[in-house]
Amino acid sequence: MFTKIHPPSRLVPLVSLLLICDFAASYITADGTVVIPGASSYNGLNLVPQMGWDNWNAFGCDVNETLLLQTAERMVQYGLRDLGYQYIVLDDCWSVGRNESGYLVENPKTFPHGMKYVADTIHSLGLKFGMYSSAGVFTCGRYPGSLGNEQKDADYFAAVGADYLKYDNCFNQGQSGTAQISFSRYNVMSQALNKTGRPIVYSLCNWGDDNPYDWAYTISNSGRMSGDVYDSFNRPDSRCPCTEAIGCAWPGFHCSVMNILNKMASIQSRTMSGYFNDMDMLEVGNGGQTDNEYVVHFSMWAMNASPLLIGTNVLTLSPANLAIYSNPAVIALNQDPSASAAVRKWRYFVDPDETGEGEIALWTRSLNNTDQVIALLNAANTSMMMNATMNDIFLDPRTAGAYQAPPQLSKTWDVYDLWANRMSVAEAGSIINGTAMNVTVNTNSTLTRYNATATSYAQGLLNNDTALLGSKVGSIGPGGTWSAMIPRHSVGLYRLRQRESKMVRRKDEL
């Protein structure tokens, strides 16, 4: 039987952690700590997007403690923990009801040792534990929800050792329809978690209903901005009726990768340190897309600073899919201290495939150290020669109202392919079968692997670590254009660095 706990004083004064709109450039202290002046969140957590694993996409309600603990062990063995995938998130269907005191009770058949045992074991592996509920009377799986029981449930999550809460939107008793109604409903749990005194990342999962990207950043650490993803690259589905985030009356579900990605274009400014627009869990490995399409999926989620939660069965992960999840050059983009999202500079509808969909687009993002990233996205039905001009890449500073051209246009930029050093199937296979060399504190990185627990991504970029930069493939001169042949349903993802930069040269160029 669960005993009522008496929470300590509030974790932090809420008023002192309100988000600041204008962020100065971040810097790194001598001990490697990333400092982002003015940046915080409602609880001081999650200044870069959360990473981890969630059971829902692959297993649904078929979940138990053995699955969670075996997955946690594999996350360590495969080097995923050391890449930054730190949360093991238990999704819906874990509770059987409430006890006579009103506290949630885990299913004794699927969690025979209790939830604290699960959390403690996960913590012993150097990982963190996430749990799930819904801001409704039931969860989406029709188990007990937290609406009206927020403080009891927050106390339970804290008592068992949870570090993360995914909070859904099912059976909300009609408490939606305006931003104020939804804000008030989700804010109750926000305050309840804060009162426990335990640091718990708060992840809203209200599917973009009532535009959370315009209000959730003062009460949570991330918020779903669309209906649920499904394992399709671009197939339209009537259950996901909206193609834009703004004005979407019913987010639905069964939304394709391209559907969700294009919804991000209009709300990218609402991604910020401490609050990230959650594009939903990653489908890489679930079998519904090609390798190139999964590369697009992973790249564009990273490009837009979405939380990166693995949504497949890690126990049966193929070498090819492990290689996608393990690309440190792409993860470094996701974890950049700028905490910003990409801008879609142009989009053209061309050459539709069998789904009736076809487009090409240029997405760009400015990073904390002045690097730029460009994504030439080919979602058309054939290979395309695609171009990104300097005028496209630097559209914003070029049109900012200055009386002279921005200095970026007169510079030469070296171009690094972020997928050029993707680990081979053979190397990924050796990690899976346990014969690969460990990447430890003393051997922080190789060309294809990285240990972010030893050196942060921000520090690694300052060190010009080759694993984080990809491979140099060319340059763009002043006023020039970058051109590349991009295969069907694929992406060219490139980091651009000023050649004149005062940064230390890359290790492989010394």
XYZ file of C-alpha atoms in Angstrom:
510
model
C 0.000 0.000 0.000
C 1.286 3.437 -0.883
C 1.915 5.753 2.053
C 1.209 9.432 1.608
C 4.410 11.442 1.438
C 4.894 14.939 2.782
C 6.657 16.900 0.060
C 9.431 19.346 0.925
C 9.340 23.023 0.035
C 8.978 24.046 -3.585
C 11.804 23.101 -5.914
C 12.371 26.714 -7.035
C 10.322 29.904 -6.919
C 8.253 29.741 -10.071
C 8.334 33.474 -10.696
C 12.141 33.462 -10.802
C 12.205 30.980 -13.670
C 9.999 32.663 -16.226
C 11.444 32.464 -19.698
C 13.387 35.393 -21.089
C 12.675 36.267 -24.727
C 16.106 37.499 -25.832
C 18.928 35.028 -25.279
C 22.557 36.109 -25.366
C 25.139 33.754 -26.814
C 25.979 30.817 -24.584
C 29.453 30.060 -23.323
C 31.240 27.168 -21.647
C 33.039 27.353 -18.318
C 36.410 25.786 -17.567
C 34.740 22.630 -16.257
C 32.730 22.187 -19.462
C 29.417 23.513 -18.155
C 27.252 25.117 -20.829
C 25.922 28.506 -19.659
C 23.061 30.146 -21.555
C 22.560 33.685 -20.189
C 18.902 34.481 -19.566
C 17.789 30.959 -20.447
C 15.750 28.855 -18.089
C 12.467 27.042 -17.957
C 9.566 26.880 -15.583
C 11.541 24.444 -13.431
C 15.125 25.053 -14.587
C 15.250 21.714 -16.488
C 15.629 20.611 -20.093
C 17.658 23.447 -21.582
C 18.367 21.212 -24.579
C 15.888 18.636 -25.939
C 15.326 15.453 -23.955
C 16.529 12.153 -25.408
C 15.591 8.599 -24.494
C 13.252 5.717 -25.283
C 9.478 5.254 -24.948
C 7.703 1.908 -25.331
C 4.461 3.103 -26.954
C 5.183 3.088 -30.700
C 6.551 -0.447 -30.692
C 4.671 -2.104 -27.829
C 1.554 -0.116 -26.911
C 0.053 -1.630 -23.788
C 2.211 -4.771 -23.979
C 4.715 -3.511 -21.426
C 6.267 -4.885 -18.241
C 9.249 -4.379 -15.988
C 11.352 -6.961 -17.825
C 10.992 -5.070 -21.091
C 11.956 -1.767 -19.458
C 14.986 -3.145 -17.645
C 16.275 -5.179 -20.582
C 15.892 -2.140 -22.812
C 17.764 0.000 -20.304
C 20.629 -2.496 -20.271
C 20.813 -2.512 -24.078
C 20.769 1.280 -24.176
C 23.950 1.174 -22.108
C 25.526 -1.703 -24.070
C 24.877 -0.041 -27.436
C 26.358 3.290 -26.361
C 22.999 5.048 -26.600
C 23.103 6.251 -23.002
C 26.500 7.816 -23.585
C 25.174 9.552 -26.692
C 22.582 11.295 -24.515
C 19.554 8.979 -24.631
C 19.003 9.121 -20.883
C 15.260 8.635 -20.245
C 13.539 5.236 -20.157
C 9.873 6.236 -20.399
C 7.071 3.900 -19.370
C 3.990 4.882 -21.342
C 0.298 3.993 -20.797
C -1.356 0.887 -19.273
C 0.829 0.363 -16.199
C -1.784 1.040 -13.474
C -4.678 -1.080 -12.221
C -6.414 1.647 -10.251
C -6.133 3.516 -6.975
C -5.821 2.339 -3.395
C -8.141 3.350 -0.573
C -6.078 6.513 -0.056
C -6.517 7.533 -3.670
C -2.987 6.837 -4.887
C -2.188 5.052 -8.127
C -1.266 1.368 -7.926
C 0.921 -0.369 -10.512
C -0.171 -3.667 -12.049
C 1.358 -6.368 -9.796
C 1.466 -8.883 -12.647
C 3.509 -6.744 -15.021
C 5.473 -4.895 -12.332
C 5.821 -7.541 -9.597
C 8.696 -5.793 -7.824
C 6.952 -2.419 -7.729
C 7.659 0.797 -9.567
C 10.355 2.034 -7.204
C 12.366 -1.101 -7.945
C 12.126 -0.322 -11.657
C 13.218 3.281 -11.105
C 16.072 2.306 -8.794
C 17.377 -0.288 -11.252
C 17.241 2.165 -14.140
C 19.023 4.779 -12.022
C 21.736 2.258 -11.151
C 22.519 2.044 -14.882
C 23.106 5.782 -15.094
C 19.741 6.395 -16.769
C 16.585 8.262 -15.759
C 13.029 7.001 -15.434
C 9.931 8.464 -17.036
C 6.264 7.746 -16.384
C 2.929 8.525 -18.026
C -0.510 9.830 -17.172
C -3.250 11.875 -18.810
C -4.900 15.187 -17.961
C -8.224 13.396 -18.050
C -10.280 11.033 -15.938
C -8.791 8.146 -17.922
C -5.602 7.658 -19.881
C -5.816 6.972 -23.599
C -5.700 3.248 -22.784
C -8.633 3.759 -20.368
C -6.640 3.390 -17.191
C -6.945 5.888 -14.314
C -6.068 9.432 -15.359
C -4.856 12.288 -13.193
C -7.553 14.932 -13.705
C -8.686 15.913 -10.195
C -5.894 13.847 -8.607
C -2.910 15.858 -9.733
C -1.134 16.330 -6.403
C -1.595 12.734 -5.263
C -0.249 11.493 -8.588
C 2.662 13.932 -8.604
C 3.548 12.780 -5.092
C 3.423 9.163 -6.301
C 5.691 9.877 -9.268
C 8.195 11.628 -6.997
C 8.046 8.910 -4.334
C 8.875 6.083 -6.740
C 11.736 8.068 -8.281
C 10.374 9.302 -11.613
C 12.436 11.936 -13.408
C 10.031 12.630 -16.261
C 6.281 12.766 -16.865
C 4.570 12.389 -20.221
C 1.109 13.912 -19.716
C -1.544 13.074 -22.315
C -4.892 14.620 -23.307
C -7.475 11.820 -23.409
C -10.834 11.906 -21.587
C -10.387 15.527 -20.563
C -14.075 16.063 -19.696
C -14.403 18.808 -22.283
C -11.778 20.973 -20.605
C -10.387 22.160 -23.923
C -11.436 24.471 -26.700
C -9.532 27.604 -25.740
C -5.905 28.226 -24.847
C -6.904 29.431 -21.362
C -8.908 26.281 -20.565
C -6.109 23.969 -21.658
C -3.441 26.069 -19.955
C -5.335 25.943 -16.665
C -5.847 22.177 -16.850
C -2.180 21.423 -17.566
C -0.928 24.007 -15.105
C -2.430 22.071 -12.176
C -0.030 19.183 -12.760
C 2.811 21.617 -13.431
C 2.393 23.128 -9.996
C 1.864 19.729 -8.385
C 5.154 18.392 -9.775
C 6.956 21.497 -8.616
C 5.577 21.094 -5.087
C 7.077 17.614 -4.738
C 10.584 19.058 -4.596
C 11.857 16.459 -7.060
C 13.231 17.596 -10.444
C 10.800 16.088 -12.975
C 10.807 17.008 -16.658
C 7.218 17.794 -17.638
C 6.317 16.761 -21.193
C 2.868 17.808 -22.415
C 1.215 15.472 -24.904
C -1.909 17.359 -25.932
C -1.322 16.829 -29.676
C -1.150 20.553 -30.506
C -4.730 21.042 -29.288
C -5.424 24.698 -28.427
C -1.982 25.738 -29.703
C 0.289 24.753 -26.762
C 3.294 26.276 -28.542
C 1.809 29.655 -27.626
C 1.267 29.052 -23.903
C 2.917 25.876 -22.602
C 6.469 27.194 -22.376
C 5.878 28.797 -18.955
C 4.503 25.622 -17.370
C 6.268 22.686 -19.097
C 9.488 21.513 -20.725
C 8.105 20.305 -24.055
C 4.775 20.087 -25.803
C 3.454 17.942 -28.590
C 2.660 20.112 -31.599
C 0.762 17.590 -33.762
C -1.365 14.494 -33.713
C 0.420 11.158 -33.232
C 3.040 10.109 -35.759
C 2.764 6.817 -37.624
C 5.423 4.894 -39.510
C 4.890 6.483 -42.913
C 7.069 8.951 -44.771
C 4.406 11.019 -46.487
C 1.134 9.111 -46.943
C -1.894 11.336 -46.169
C -4.408 9.827 -43.766
C -7.958 11.016 -43.095
C -7.395 10.558 -39.361
C -4.793 13.356 -39.488
C -6.863 16.063 -41.177
C -4.587 19.097 -40.721
C -1.587 20.057 -42.824
C -0.771 23.213 -40.832
C -0.321 23.661 -37.090
C -2.024 27.049 -36.940
C -5.810 26.833 -36.940
C -5.956 23.049 -36.662
C -9.297 22.311 -35.007
C -8.687 18.566 -34.653
C -5.073 17.282 -34.625
C -6.098 13.626 -34.993
C -3.480 10.888 -35.306
C -1.779 8.758 -37.983
C 0.252 11.760 -39.123
C 3.162 11.076 -41.466
C 6.724 12.292 -41.001
C 6.337 14.905 -43.737
C 2.967 16.067 -42.379
C 4.448 16.748 -38.938
C 7.609 18.297 -40.320
C 5.745 20.836 -42.424
C 3.567 21.808 -39.458
C 6.755 22.929 -37.711
C 7.463 25.590 -40.336
C 4.967 28.114 -38.949
C 5.752 27.633 -35.252
C 9.543 27.308 -35.221
C 9.924 30.525 -33.215
C 8.162 28.843 -30.281
C 11.069 26.446 -29.743
C 13.378 27.735 -27.019
C 15.709 26.685 -24.239
C 13.641 24.864 -21.621
C 10.681 24.256 -23.955
C 10.731 22.243 -27.180
C 8.079 21.540 -29.746
C 7.730 17.763 -29.574
C 7.282 16.228 -33.031
C 6.509 12.838 -31.398
C 8.571 9.705 -30.935
C 10.946 8.381 -33.576
C 9.699 5.551 -35.801
C 13.180 4.524 -37.009
C 13.327 0.725 -36.897
C 9.609 -0.067 -37.016
C 9.711 -1.165 -40.644
C 7.360 1.216 -42.444
C 9.946 3.355 -44.219
C 13.107 2.971 -46.273
C 16.556 3.655 -44.890
C 16.681 7.017 -46.702
C 13.296 7.967 -45.294
C 14.385 7.094 -41.778
C 17.460 9.282 -42.290
C 15.122 12.155 -43.237
C 12.976 11.457 -40.172
C 15.923 11.501 -37.760
C 17.640 14.450 -39.468
C 14.633 16.750 -39.510
C 13.609 15.958 -35.929
C 17.182 16.832 -34.912
C 17.214 19.922 -37.152
C 14.103 21.231 -35.397
C 15.300 20.535 -31.834
C 12.510 18.032 -31.221
C 12.901 15.649 -28.300
C 14.559 12.473 -29.598
C 12.750 9.498 -28.067
C 13.493 6.144 -29.662
C 10.177 4.475 -30.439
C 11.223 1.020 -31.571
C 12.206 -2.310 -30.009
C 15.814 -1.752 -28.992
C 16.186 -5.478 -28.242
C 15.803 -6.317 -31.943
C 17.372 -3.178 -33.392
C 19.116 -3.757 -36.725
C 22.670 -2.516 -37.346
C 21.435 -0.071 -40.006
C 18.911 1.517 -37.645
C 21.368 1.616 -34.738
C 23.688 3.519 -37.075
C 20.973 6.140 -37.647
C 20.217 6.590 -33.958
C 23.954 6.753 -33.178
C 25.114 9.538 -35.499
C 26.815 12.021 -33.145
C 27.122 14.727 -35.812
C 23.332 14.846 -36.140
C 22.692 14.519 -32.402
C 25.056 17.459 -31.794
C 22.786 19.528 -34.019
C 19.782 18.531 -31.904
C 21.619 19.287 -28.653
C 23.043 22.641 -29.755
C 22.811 25.272 -26.969
C 21.043 27.641 -29.362
C 17.918 25.568 -28.587
C 16.401 26.822 -31.821
C 14.443 25.254 -34.668
C 14.981 25.364 -38.413
C 13.442 27.788 -40.892
C 11.914 26.465 -44.096
C 13.292 28.933 -46.651
C 11.457 27.550 -49.677
C 9.227 24.684 -50.697
C 8.083 23.554 -54.143
C 5.534 20.862 -54.987
C 7.011 18.646 -57.691
C 7.046 15.081 -59.032
C 4.463 13.326 -56.805
C 4.878 9.681 -55.843
C 2.271 6.940 -55.453
C 0.742 8.741 -52.445
C 0.103 11.871 -54.529
C 2.706 13.759 -52.501
C 5.907 15.300 -53.838
C 7.982 18.291 -52.789
C 11.469 19.688 -52.373
C 12.487 22.180 -49.686
C 15.389 24.029 -48.127
C 15.557 24.253 -44.344
C 18.276 26.220 -42.524
C 19.277 26.790 -38.917
C 21.747 29.121 -37.196
C 23.742 27.479 -34.421
C 25.197 28.809 -31.211
C 28.815 29.022 -32.437
C 27.801 30.884 -35.665
C 27.833 27.665 -37.717
C 24.905 27.238 -40.081
C 23.131 24.008 -41.002
C 21.265 23.445 -44.236
C 18.961 20.568 -45.167
C 18.206 19.988 -48.836
C 15.114 17.817 -48.565
C 13.940 15.799 -51.544
C 10.494 14.349 -50.881
C 9.823 14.037 -54.605
C 9.640 10.783 -56.547
C 13.022 10.978 -58.307
C 16.558 12.109 -57.548
C 16.985 15.878 -57.802
C 19.915 18.254 -58.213
C 19.187 20.755 -55.463
C 20.702 24.144 -54.698
C 21.061 26.440 -51.698
C 22.261 29.955 -52.451
C 23.957 32.230 -49.955
C 21.008 34.573 -50.357
C 18.664 31.727 -49.339
C 20.782 30.617 -46.400
C 21.195 34.137 -45.006
C 17.758 35.435 -45.914
C 17.030 36.715 -42.411
C 20.140 38.879 -41.868
C 19.923 39.966 -45.517
C 16.403 41.314 -44.974
C 16.831 42.604 -41.420
C 16.718 46.254 -42.472
C 20.456 46.999 -42.340
C 21.881 49.520 -44.787
C 24.541 47.109 -46.033
C 24.822 43.466 -46.928
C 25.367 41.153 -43.927
C 28.992 40.062 -43.457
C 28.090 36.393 -43.865
C 27.548 36.898 -47.601
C 31.154 37.960 -48.126
C 32.653 34.964 -46.332
C 33.753 31.572 -47.560
C 32.032 28.713 -45.779
C 33.412 25.188 -45.544
C 30.745 22.512 -45.947
C 30.628 19.310 -43.861
C 28.321 16.400 -44.674
C 26.763 15.259 -41.381
C 25.957 11.782 -42.716
C 29.275 11.099 -44.445
C 30.718 9.335 -41.389
C 27.659 7.257 -40.544
C 28.923 4.065 -38.949
C 28.926 1.029 -41.213
C 26.560 -1.887 -40.825
C 29.577 -3.984 -39.829
C 30.580 -1.577 -37.053
C 27.009 -1.267 -35.776
C 26.735 -5.052 -35.877
C 29.856 -5.380 -33.753
C 28.278 -3.082 -31.160
C 25.141 -5.219 -31.115
C 27.051 -8.492 -30.762
C 29.372 -7.057 -28.123
C 32.701 -7.165 -29.972
C 33.147 -3.422 -30.568
C 35.610 -1.267 -28.662
C 34.005 0.726 -25.871
C 34.052 4.508 -26.196
C 35.008 5.490 -22.654
C 36.044 8.609 -20.814
C 39.619 7.985 -21.941
C 38.679 7.297 -25.575
C 36.031 9.965 -25.894
C 35.312 9.557 -29.599
C 36.142 7.880 -32.868
C 35.238 8.995 -36.358
C 31.749 7.522 -35.939
C 31.139 7.322 -32.194
C 31.020 9.786 -29.306
C 30.712 9.755 -25.512
C 28.721 12.819 -24.451
C 28.873 11.760 -20.801
C 32.629 12.413 -20.964
C 32.541 15.599 -23.040
C 29.372 17.555 -23.794
C 28.377 18.173 -27.388
C 28.928 21.916 -26.922
C 32.456 21.352 -25.615
C 33.137 18.788 -28.332
C 32.261 21.347 -30.971
C 34.626 23.853 -29.366
C 37.243 21.115 -29.526
C 36.437 20.630 -33.227
C 35.847 16.942 -32.609
C 35.674 15.155 -35.951
C 32.815 12.900 -34.834
C 30.576 15.953 -34.434
C 31.456 17.700 -37.676
C 31.038 15.002 -40.283
C 33.283 15.100 -43.332
C 34.356 18.173 -45.289
C 32.948 17.935 -48.821
C 33.505 21.387 -50.260
C 32.951 25.080 -49.698
C 30.698 27.975 -50.692
C 32.377 31.211 -51.737
C 30.984 34.734 -51.310
C 27.634 34.988 -53.033
C 27.908 31.343 -54.083
C 25.643 28.312 -54.231
C 25.835 24.820 -52.755
C 24.571 22.128 -55.121
C 24.093 18.429 -54.482
C 22.290 15.488 -56.061
C 19.774 14.293 -53.471
C 18.182 10.860 -53.964
C 14.430 10.271 -53.864
C 12.950 10.620 -50.363
C 16.266 11.663 -48.872
C 18.083 14.671 -47.440
C 21.451 16.329 -47.719
C 22.361 17.616 -44.258
C 25.353 19.943 -44.036
C 27.113 22.026 -41.392
C 28.643 25.269 -42.682
C 31.669 26.884 -40.980
C 33.306 30.189 -41.759
C 36.755 29.481 -43.142
C 38.068 32.631 -41.493
C 36.875 31.465 -38.086
C 39.375 31.915 -35.250
C 38.431 28.490 -33.911
C 41.177 25.889 -33.570
C 41.512 23.855 -36.723
C 40.019 20.383 -36.837
C 42.171 17.561 -35.511
C 42.257 15.832 -38.910
C 43.582 19.003 -40.602
C 46.578 19.508 -38.282
